[in-house]
mmCIF file of C-alpha atoms and ligand atoms in Angstrom:
data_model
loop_
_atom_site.group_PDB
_atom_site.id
_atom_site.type_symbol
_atom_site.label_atom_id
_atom_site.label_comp_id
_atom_site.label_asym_id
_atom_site.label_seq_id
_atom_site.Cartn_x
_atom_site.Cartn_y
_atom_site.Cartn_z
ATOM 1 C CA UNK A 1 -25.114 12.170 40.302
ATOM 2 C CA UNK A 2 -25.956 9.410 37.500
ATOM 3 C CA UNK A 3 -25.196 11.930 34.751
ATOM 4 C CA UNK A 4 -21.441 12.846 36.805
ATOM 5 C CA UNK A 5 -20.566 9.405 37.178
ATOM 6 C CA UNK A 6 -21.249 8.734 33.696
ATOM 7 C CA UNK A 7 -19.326 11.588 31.849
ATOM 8 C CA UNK A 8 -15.958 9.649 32.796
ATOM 9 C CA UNK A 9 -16.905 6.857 31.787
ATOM 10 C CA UNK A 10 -17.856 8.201 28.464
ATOM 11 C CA UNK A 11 -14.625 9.929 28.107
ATOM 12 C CA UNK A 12 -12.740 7.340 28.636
ATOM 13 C CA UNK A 13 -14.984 5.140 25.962
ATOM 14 C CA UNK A 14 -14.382 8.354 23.637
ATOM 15 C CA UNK A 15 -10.420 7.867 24.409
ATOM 16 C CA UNK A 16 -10.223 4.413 23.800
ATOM 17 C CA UNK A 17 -12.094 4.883 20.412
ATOM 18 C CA UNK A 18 -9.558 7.441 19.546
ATOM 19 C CA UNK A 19 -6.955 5.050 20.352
ATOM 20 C CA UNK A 20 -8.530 2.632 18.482
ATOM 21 C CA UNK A 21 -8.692 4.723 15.495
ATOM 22 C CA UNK A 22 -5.405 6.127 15.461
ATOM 23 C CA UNK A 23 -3.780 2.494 15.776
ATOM 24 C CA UNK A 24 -6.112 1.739 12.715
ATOM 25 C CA UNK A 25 -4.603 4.713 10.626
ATOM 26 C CA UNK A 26 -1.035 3.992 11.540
ATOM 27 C CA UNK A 27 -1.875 -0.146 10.600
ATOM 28 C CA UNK A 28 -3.776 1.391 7.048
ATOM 29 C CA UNK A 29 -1.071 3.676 6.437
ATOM 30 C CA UNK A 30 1.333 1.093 6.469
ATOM 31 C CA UNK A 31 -0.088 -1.402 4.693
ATOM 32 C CA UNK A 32 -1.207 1.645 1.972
ATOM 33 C CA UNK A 33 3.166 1.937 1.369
ATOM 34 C CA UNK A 34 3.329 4.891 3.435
ATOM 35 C CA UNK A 35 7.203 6.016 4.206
ATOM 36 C CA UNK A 36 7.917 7.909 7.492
ATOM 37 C CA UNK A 37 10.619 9.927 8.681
ATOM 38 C CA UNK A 38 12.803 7.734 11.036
ATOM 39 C CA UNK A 39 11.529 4.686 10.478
ATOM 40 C CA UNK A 40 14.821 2.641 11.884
ATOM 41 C CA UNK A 41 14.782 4.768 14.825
ATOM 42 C CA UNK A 42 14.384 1.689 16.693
ATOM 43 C CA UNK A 43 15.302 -1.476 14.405
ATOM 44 C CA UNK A 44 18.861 0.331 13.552
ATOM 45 C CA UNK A 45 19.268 3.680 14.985
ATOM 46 C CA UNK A 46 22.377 4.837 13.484
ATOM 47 C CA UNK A 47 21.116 4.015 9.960
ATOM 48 C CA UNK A 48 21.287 8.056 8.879
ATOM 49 C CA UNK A 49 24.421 8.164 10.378
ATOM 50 C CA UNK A 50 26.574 5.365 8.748
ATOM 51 C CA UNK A 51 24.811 6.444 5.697
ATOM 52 C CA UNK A 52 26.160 10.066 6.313
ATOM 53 C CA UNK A 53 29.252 8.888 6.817
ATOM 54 C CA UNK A 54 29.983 6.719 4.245
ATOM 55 C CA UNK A 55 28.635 9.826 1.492
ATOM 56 C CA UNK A 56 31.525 12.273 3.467
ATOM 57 C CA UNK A 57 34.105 9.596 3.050
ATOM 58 C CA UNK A 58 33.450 9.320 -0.502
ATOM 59 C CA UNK A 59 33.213 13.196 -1.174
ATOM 60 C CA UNK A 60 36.138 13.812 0.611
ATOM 61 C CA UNK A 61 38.416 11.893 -2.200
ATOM 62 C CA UNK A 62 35.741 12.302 -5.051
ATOM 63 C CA UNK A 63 33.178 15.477 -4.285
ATOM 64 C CA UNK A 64 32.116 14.829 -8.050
ATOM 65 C CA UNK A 65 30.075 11.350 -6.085
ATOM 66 C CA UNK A 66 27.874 14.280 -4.615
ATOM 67 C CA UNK A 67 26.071 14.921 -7.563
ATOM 68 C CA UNK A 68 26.629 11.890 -8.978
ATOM 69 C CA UNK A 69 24.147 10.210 -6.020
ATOM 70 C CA UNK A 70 21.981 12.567 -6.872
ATOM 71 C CA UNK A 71 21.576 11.456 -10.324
ATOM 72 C CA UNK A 72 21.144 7.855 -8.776
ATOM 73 C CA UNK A 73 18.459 8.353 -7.017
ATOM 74 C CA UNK A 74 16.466 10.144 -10.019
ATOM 75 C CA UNK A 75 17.488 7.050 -12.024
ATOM 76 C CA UNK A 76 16.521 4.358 -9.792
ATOM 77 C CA UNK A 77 12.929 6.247 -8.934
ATOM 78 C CA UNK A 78 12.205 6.373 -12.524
ATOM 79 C CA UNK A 79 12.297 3.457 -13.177
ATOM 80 C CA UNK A 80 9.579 1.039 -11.862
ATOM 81 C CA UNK A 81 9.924 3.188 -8.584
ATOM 82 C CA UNK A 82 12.378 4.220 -5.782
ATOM 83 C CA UNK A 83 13.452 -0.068 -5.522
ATOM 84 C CA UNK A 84 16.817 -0.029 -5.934
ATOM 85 C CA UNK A 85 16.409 -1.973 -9.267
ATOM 86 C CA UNK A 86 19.349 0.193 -10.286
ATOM 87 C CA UNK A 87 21.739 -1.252 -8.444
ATOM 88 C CA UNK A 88 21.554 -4.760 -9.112
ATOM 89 C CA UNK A 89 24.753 -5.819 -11.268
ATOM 90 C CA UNK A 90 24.594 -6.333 -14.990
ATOM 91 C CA UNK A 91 20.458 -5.885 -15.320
ATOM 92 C CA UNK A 92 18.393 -2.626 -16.001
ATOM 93 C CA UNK A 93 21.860 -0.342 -14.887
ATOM 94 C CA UNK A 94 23.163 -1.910 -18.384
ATOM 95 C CA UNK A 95 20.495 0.270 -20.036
ATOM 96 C CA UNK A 96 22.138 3.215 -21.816
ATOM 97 C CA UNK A 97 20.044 5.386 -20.847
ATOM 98 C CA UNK A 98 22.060 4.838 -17.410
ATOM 99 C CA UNK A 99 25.095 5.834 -19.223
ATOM 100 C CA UNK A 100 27.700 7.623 -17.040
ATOM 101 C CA UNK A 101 25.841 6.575 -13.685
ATOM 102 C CA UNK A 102 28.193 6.673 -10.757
ATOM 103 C CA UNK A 103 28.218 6.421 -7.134
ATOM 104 C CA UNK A 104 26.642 2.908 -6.605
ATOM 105 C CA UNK A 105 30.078 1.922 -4.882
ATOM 106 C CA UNK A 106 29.315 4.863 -1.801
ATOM 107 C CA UNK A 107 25.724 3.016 -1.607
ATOM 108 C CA UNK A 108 27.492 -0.247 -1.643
ATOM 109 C CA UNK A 109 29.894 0.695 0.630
ATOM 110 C CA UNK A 110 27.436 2.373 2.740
ATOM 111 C CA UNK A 111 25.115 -1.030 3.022
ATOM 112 C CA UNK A 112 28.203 -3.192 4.026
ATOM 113 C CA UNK A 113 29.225 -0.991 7.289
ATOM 114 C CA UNK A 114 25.035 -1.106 8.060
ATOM 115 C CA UNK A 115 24.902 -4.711 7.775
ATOM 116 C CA UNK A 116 27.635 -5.153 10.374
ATOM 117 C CA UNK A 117 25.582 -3.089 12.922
ATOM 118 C CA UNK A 118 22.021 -4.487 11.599
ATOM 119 C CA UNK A 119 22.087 -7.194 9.276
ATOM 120 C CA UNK A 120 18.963 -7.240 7.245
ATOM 121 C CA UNK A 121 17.329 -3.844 8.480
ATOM 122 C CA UNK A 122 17.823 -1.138 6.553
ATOM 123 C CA UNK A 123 17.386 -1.588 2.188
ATOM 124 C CA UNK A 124 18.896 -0.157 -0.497
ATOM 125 C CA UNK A 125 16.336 2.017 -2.040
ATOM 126 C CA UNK A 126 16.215 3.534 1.301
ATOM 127 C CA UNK A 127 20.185 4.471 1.066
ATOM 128 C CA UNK A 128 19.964 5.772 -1.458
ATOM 129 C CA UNK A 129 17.417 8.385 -0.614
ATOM 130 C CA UNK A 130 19.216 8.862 1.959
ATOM 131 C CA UNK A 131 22.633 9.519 -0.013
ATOM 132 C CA UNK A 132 21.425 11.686 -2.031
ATOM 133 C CA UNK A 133 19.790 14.195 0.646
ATOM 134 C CA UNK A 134 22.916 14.171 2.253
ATOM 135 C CA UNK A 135 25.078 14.728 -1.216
ATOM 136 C CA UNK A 136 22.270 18.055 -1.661
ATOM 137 C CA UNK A 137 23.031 19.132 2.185
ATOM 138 C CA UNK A 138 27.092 18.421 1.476
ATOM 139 C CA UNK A 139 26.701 20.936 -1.817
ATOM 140 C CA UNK A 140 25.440 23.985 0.514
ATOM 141 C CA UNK A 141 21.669 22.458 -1.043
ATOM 142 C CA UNK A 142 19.016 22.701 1.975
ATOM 143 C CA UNK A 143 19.024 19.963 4.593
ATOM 144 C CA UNK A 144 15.785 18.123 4.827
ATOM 145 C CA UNK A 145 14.114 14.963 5.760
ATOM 146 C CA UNK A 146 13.672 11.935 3.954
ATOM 147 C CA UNK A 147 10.505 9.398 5.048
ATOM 148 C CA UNK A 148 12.234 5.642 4.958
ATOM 149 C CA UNK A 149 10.831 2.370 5.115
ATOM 150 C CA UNK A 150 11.397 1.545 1.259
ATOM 151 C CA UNK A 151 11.958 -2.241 0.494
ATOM 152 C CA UNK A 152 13.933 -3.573 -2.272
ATOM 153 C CA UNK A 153 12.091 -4.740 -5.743
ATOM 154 C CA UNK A 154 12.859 -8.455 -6.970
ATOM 155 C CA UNK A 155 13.074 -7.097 -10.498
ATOM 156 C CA UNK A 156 15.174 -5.012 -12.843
ATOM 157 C CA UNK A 157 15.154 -5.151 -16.144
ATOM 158 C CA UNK A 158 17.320 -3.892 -18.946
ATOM 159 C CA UNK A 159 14.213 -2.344 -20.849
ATOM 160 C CA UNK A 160 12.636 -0.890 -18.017
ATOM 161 C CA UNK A 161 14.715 2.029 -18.559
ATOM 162 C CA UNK A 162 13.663 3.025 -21.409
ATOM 163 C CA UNK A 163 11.020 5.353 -19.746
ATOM 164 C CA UNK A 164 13.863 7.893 -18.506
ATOM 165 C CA UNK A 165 14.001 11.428 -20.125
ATOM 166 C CA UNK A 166 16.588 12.044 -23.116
ATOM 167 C CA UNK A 167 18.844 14.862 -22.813
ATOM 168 C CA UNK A 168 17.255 15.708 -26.354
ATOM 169 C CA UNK A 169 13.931 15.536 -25.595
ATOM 170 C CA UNK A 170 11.599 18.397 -25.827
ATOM 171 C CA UNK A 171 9.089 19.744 -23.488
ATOM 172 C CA UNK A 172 6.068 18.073 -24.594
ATOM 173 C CA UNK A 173 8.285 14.583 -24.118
ATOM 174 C CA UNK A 174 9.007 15.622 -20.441
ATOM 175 C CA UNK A 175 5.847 16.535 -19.153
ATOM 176 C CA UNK A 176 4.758 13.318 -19.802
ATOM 177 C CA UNK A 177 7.770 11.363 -19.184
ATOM 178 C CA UNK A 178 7.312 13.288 -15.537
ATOM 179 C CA UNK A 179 3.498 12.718 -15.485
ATOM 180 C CA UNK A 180 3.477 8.769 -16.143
ATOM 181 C CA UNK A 181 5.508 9.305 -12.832
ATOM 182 C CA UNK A 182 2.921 11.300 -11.291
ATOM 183 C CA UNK A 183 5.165 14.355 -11.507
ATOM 184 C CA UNK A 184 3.956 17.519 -12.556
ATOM 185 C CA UNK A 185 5.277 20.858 -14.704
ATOM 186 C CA UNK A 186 6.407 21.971 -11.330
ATOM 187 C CA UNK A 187 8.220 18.987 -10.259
ATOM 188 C CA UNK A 188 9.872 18.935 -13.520
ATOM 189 C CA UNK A 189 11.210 22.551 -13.340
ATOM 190 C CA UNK A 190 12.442 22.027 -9.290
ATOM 191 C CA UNK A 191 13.786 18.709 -10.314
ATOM 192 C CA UNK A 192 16.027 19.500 -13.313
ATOM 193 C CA UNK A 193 16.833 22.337 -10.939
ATOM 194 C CA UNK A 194 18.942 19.430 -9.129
ATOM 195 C CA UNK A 195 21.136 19.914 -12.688
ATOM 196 C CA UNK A 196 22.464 23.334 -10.226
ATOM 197 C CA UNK A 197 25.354 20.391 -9.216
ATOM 198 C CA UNK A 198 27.147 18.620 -11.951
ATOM 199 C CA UNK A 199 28.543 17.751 -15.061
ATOM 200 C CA UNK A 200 27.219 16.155 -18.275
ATOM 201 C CA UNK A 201 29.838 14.636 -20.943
ATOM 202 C CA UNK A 202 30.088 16.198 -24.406
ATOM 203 C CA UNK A 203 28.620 13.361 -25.926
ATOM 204 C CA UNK A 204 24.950 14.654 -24.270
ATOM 205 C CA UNK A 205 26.168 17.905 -25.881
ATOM 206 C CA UNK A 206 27.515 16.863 -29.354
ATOM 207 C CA UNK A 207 24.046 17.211 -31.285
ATOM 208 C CA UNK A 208 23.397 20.779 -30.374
ATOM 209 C CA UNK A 209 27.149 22.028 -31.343
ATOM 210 C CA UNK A 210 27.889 19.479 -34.386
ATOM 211 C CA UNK A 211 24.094 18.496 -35.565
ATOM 212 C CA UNK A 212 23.428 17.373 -39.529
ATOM 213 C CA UNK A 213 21.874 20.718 -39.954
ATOM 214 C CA UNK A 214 24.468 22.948 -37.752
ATOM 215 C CA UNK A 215 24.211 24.288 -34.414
ATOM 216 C CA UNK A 216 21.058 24.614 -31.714
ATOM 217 C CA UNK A 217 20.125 28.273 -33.178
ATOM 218 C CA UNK A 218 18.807 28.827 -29.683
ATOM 219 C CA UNK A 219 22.700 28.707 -27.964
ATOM 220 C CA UNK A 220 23.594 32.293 -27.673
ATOM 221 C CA UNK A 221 26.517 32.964 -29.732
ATOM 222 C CA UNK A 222 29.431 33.691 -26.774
ATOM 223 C CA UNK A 223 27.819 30.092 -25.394
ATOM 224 C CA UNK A 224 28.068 28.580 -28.128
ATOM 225 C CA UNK A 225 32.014 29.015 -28.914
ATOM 226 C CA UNK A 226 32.561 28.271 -25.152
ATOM 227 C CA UNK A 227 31.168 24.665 -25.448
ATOM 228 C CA UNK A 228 32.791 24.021 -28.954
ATOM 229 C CA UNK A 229 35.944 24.948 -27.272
ATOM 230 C CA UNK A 230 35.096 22.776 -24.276
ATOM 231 C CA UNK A 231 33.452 19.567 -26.790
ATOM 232 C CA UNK A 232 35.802 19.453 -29.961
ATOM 233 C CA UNK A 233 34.120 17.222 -32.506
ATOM 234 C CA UNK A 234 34.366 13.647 -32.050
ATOM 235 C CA UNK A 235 35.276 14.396 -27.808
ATOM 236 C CA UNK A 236 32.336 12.417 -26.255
ATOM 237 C CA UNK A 237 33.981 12.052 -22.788
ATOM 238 C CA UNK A 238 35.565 15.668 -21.758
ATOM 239 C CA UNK A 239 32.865 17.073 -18.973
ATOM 240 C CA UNK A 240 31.083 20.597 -18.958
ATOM 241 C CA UNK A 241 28.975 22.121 -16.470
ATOM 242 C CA UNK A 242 25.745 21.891 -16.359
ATOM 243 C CA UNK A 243 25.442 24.983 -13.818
ATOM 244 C CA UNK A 244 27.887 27.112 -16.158
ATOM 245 C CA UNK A 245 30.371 29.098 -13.382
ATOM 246 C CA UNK A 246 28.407 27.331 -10.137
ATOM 247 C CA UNK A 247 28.652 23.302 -10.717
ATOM 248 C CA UNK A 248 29.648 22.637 -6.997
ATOM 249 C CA UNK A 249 27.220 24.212 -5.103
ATOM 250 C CA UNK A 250 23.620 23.926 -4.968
ATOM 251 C CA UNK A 251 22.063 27.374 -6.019
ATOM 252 C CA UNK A 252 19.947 29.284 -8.161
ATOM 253 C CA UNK A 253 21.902 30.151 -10.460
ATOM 254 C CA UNK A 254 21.060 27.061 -12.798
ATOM 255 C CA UNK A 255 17.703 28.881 -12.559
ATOM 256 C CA UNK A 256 19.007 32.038 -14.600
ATOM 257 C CA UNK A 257 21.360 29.959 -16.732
ATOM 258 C CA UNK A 258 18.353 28.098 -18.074
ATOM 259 C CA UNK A 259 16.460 31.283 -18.192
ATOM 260 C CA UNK A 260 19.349 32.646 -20.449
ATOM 261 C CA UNK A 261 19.996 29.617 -22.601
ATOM 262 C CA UNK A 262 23.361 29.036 -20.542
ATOM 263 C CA UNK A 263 22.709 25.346 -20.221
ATOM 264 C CA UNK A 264 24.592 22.599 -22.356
ATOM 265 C CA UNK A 265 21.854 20.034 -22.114
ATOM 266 C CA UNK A 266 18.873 20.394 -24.514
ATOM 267 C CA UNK A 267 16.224 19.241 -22.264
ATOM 268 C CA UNK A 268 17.613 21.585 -19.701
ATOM 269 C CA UNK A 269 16.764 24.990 -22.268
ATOM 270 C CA UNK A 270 13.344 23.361 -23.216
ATOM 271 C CA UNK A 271 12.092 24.272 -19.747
ATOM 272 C CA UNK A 272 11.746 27.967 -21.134
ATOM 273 C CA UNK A 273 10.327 27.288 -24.847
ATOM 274 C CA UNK A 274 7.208 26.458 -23.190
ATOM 275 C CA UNK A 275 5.344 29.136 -21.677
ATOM 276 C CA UNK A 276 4.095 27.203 -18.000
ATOM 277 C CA UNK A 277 7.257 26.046 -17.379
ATOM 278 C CA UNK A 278 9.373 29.087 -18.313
ATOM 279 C CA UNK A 279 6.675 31.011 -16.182
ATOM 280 C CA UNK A 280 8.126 28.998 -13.433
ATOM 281 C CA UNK A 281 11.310 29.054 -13.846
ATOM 282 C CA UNK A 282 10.885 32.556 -13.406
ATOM 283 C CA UNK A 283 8.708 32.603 -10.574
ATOM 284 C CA UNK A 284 11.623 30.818 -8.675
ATOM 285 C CA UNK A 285 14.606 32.878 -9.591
ATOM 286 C CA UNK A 286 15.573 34.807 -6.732
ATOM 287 C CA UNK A 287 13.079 33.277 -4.733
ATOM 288 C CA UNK A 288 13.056 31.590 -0.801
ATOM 289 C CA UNK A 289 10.819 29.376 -1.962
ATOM 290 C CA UNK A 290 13.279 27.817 -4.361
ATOM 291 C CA UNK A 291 14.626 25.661 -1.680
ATOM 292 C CA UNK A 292 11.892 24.484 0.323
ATOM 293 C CA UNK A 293 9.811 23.586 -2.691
ATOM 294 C CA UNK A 294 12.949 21.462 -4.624
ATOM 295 C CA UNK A 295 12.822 19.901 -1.474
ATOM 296 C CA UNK A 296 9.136 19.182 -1.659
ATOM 297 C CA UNK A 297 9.998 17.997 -5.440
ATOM 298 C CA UNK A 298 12.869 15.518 -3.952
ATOM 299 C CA UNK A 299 10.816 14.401 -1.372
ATOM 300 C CA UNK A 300 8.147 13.538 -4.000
ATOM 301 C CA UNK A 301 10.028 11.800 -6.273
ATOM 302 C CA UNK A 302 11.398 9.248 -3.722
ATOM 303 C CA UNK A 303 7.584 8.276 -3.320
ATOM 304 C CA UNK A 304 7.475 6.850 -6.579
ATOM 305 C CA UNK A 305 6.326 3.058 -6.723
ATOM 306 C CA UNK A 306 7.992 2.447 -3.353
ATOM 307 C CA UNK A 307 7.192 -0.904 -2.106
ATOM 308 C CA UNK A 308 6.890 -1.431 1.523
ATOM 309 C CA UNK A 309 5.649 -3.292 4.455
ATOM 310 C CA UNK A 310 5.955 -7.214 3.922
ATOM 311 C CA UNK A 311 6.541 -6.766 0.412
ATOM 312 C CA UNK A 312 9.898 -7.052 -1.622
ATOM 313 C CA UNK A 313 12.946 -7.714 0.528
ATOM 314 C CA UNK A 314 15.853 -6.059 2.071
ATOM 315 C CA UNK A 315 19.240 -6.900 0.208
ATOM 316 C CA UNK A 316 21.696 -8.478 2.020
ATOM 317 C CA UNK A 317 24.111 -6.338 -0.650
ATOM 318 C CA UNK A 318 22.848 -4.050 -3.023
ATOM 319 C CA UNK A 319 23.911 -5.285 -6.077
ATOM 320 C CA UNK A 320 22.410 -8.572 -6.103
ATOM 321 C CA UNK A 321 19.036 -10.245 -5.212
ATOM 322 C CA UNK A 322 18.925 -12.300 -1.971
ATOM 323 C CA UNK A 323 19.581 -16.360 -2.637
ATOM 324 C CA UNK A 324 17.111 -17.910 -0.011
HETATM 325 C C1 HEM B 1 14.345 16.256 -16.884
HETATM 326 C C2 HEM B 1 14.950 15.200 -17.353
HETATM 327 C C3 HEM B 1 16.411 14.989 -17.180
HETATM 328 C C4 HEM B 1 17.313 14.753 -18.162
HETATM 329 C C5 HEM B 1 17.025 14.610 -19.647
HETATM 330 C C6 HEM B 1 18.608 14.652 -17.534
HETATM 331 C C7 HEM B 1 19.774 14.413 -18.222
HETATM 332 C C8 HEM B 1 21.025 14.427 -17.639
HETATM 333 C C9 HEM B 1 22.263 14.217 -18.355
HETATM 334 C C10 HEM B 1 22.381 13.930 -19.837
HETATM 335 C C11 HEM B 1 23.262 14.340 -17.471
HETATM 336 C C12 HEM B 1 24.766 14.157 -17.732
HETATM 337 C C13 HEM B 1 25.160 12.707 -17.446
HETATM 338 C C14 HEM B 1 26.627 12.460 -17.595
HETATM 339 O O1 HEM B 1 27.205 12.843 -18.623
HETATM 340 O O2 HEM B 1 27.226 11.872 -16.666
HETATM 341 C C15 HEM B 1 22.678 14.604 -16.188
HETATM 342 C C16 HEM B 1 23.369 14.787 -15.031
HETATM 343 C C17 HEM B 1 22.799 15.006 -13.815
HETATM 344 N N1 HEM B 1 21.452 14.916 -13.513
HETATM 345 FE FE1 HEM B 1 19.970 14.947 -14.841
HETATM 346 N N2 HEM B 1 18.462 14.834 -16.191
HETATM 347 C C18 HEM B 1 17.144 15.035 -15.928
HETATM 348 C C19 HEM B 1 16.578 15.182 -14.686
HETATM 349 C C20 HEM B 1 17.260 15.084 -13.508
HETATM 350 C C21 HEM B 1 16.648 14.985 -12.220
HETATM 351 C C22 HEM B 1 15.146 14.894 -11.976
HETATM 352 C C23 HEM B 1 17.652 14.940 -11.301
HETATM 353 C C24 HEM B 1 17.577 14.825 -9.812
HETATM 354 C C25 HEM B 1 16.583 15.258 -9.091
HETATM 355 C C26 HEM B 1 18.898 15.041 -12.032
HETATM 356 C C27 HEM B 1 20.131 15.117 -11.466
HETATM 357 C C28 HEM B 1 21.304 15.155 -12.192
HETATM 358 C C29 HEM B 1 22.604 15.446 -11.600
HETATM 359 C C30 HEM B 1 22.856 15.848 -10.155
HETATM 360 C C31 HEM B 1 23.536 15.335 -12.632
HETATM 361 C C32 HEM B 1 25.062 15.499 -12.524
HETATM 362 C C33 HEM B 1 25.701 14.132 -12.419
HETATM 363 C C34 HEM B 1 27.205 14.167 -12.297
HETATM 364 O O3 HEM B 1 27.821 15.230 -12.236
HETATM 365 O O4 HEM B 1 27.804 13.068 -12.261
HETATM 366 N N3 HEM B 1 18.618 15.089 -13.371
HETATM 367 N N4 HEM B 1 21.311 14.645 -16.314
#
């Protein structure tokens, strides 16, 4: 009888522990940075939705923004983490490195119609992931969810940027420009993957057609007189795929281009003069997995550095710091 009465009671002591502990987790996790998947499901619940929005609007007079967003968000996560530093007006964004960055007008414009339903909720870092999941989903790219709850850095400096990737850097330079991000080979092959939407300007392009000592040996030839016709000497601005014959549309086929040497960018053909990354880019040719694991990759990346809980702010706009 004792022992009957007491079972429930224990149960219920077990429960309450549990409780307890969970409430501890989700408190640790938080205050650890952790990002979760709807996080202004309550505090603004339209948040994916205006955001959404805003990205169609854009695409529908520009689709180029799509990729362009995409771009953005590797940019602003590279630099001292996914903080929106990017944005701000006239600091790091002035880096060259930025060069050619677009589509921080849809993220602007995006943040203005979610402060009129809830001011001082949702931050810019967060749009931007945001944007740029739904530019890959707009592109036929897979749909996917992003964790939010990303607050906006104080800081962004010119020279911070200096840590992105060069077009003409080679595959020893990537792997660790990806690894002081915590990225590894296999991020770095799913991520440049991302290059299956999207143009680059000649002027990333001039060196390997017009170099001191001729042309990148490693273009094949019929390539090669394609993008000389495409970049005359001396045209920095004209634009050239960067998925030769598939720039709108997320697919593999960036996958065989790089395999084949069909890419204009240098750092783009690197992937396959080392022999771990060009095993991979091989692995994923052709393969389901392609698309679940970029996603994995994208997911990843927006993790960098994120600051979160009571730390940083949330921009009233996103190209300035808060006054008060
Ligand atoms: C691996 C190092 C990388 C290098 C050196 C690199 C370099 C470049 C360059 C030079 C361009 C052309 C820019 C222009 O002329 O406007 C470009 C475009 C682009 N990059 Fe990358 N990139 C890298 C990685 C990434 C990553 C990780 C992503 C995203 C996950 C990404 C997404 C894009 C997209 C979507 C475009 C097309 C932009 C447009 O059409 O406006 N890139 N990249």
């Amino acid at each position: 009888m004792a022992n009957a009465s007491r079972r429930p009671a224990t149960a219920t002591m077990a429960l309450l522990l549990l409780l307890v502990l969970l409430e501890l987790a989700a408190m640790t996790g938080l205050s650890q940075g952790q990002l979760q998947v709807g996080f202004y499901s309550e505090s603004c619940p339209d948040a994916e939705d205006i955001v959404s929005s805003a990205v169609q609007d854009a695409a529908a007079s520009d689709p180029t923004l799509l990729p362009a967003l995409v771009r953005l968000q590797f940019h602003d996560c590279f630099v001292r983490g996914c903080d929106g530093s990017v944005l701000i007006a006239g600091a790091e964004v002035k880096n060259s490195k930025h060069q050619g960055l677009r589509g921080l007008d849809v993220v602007d414009a995006a943040k203005a119609l979610l402060e009129e339903q809830c001011p001082g909720v949702v931050s810019c870092a967060d749009v931007l992931a945001l944007a740029a999941r739904d530019a890959i989903g707009m592109t036929n790219g897979p749909s996917f969810d992003v964790p939010t709850g990303r607050r906006d850095g104080l800081a962004s400096n010119v020279r911070d940027a200096d840590v992105l990737p060069d077009a003409s850097d080679n595959i020893q330079t990537l792997r660790s420009k990806f690894a002081t991000a915590g990225l590894d080979d296999r991020d770095l092959v799913l991520l440049t993957a991302a290059h299956t939407i999207g143009t680059t300007a000649c002027f990333f392009v001039k060196d390997r057609l017009y170099g001191a000592s001729g042309s990148d040996p490693g273009i094949p030839a019929g390539y090669l007189a394609e993008l000389k016709a495409r970049c005359a000497p001396g045209d920095f601005n004209t634009r050239v795929p960067l998925d030769r014959g598939s720039e709108a549309r997320f697919d593999g086929s960036i996958l065989r281009n790089i395999q084949a040497g069909l890419v204009p960018i240098a750092s783009d053909a690197a992937l396959v003069a080392d022999n771990a990354t060009a095993a991979l880019v091989g692995a994923y040719i052709g393969s389901p997995r392609f698309r679940r694991d970029f996603v994995g990759a994208m997911v990843k990346m927006g993790t960098i550095g994120v600051i979160t809980g009571g730390n940083g702010e949330i921009r009233d706009v996103c190209s300035a710091f808060n006054t008060n």
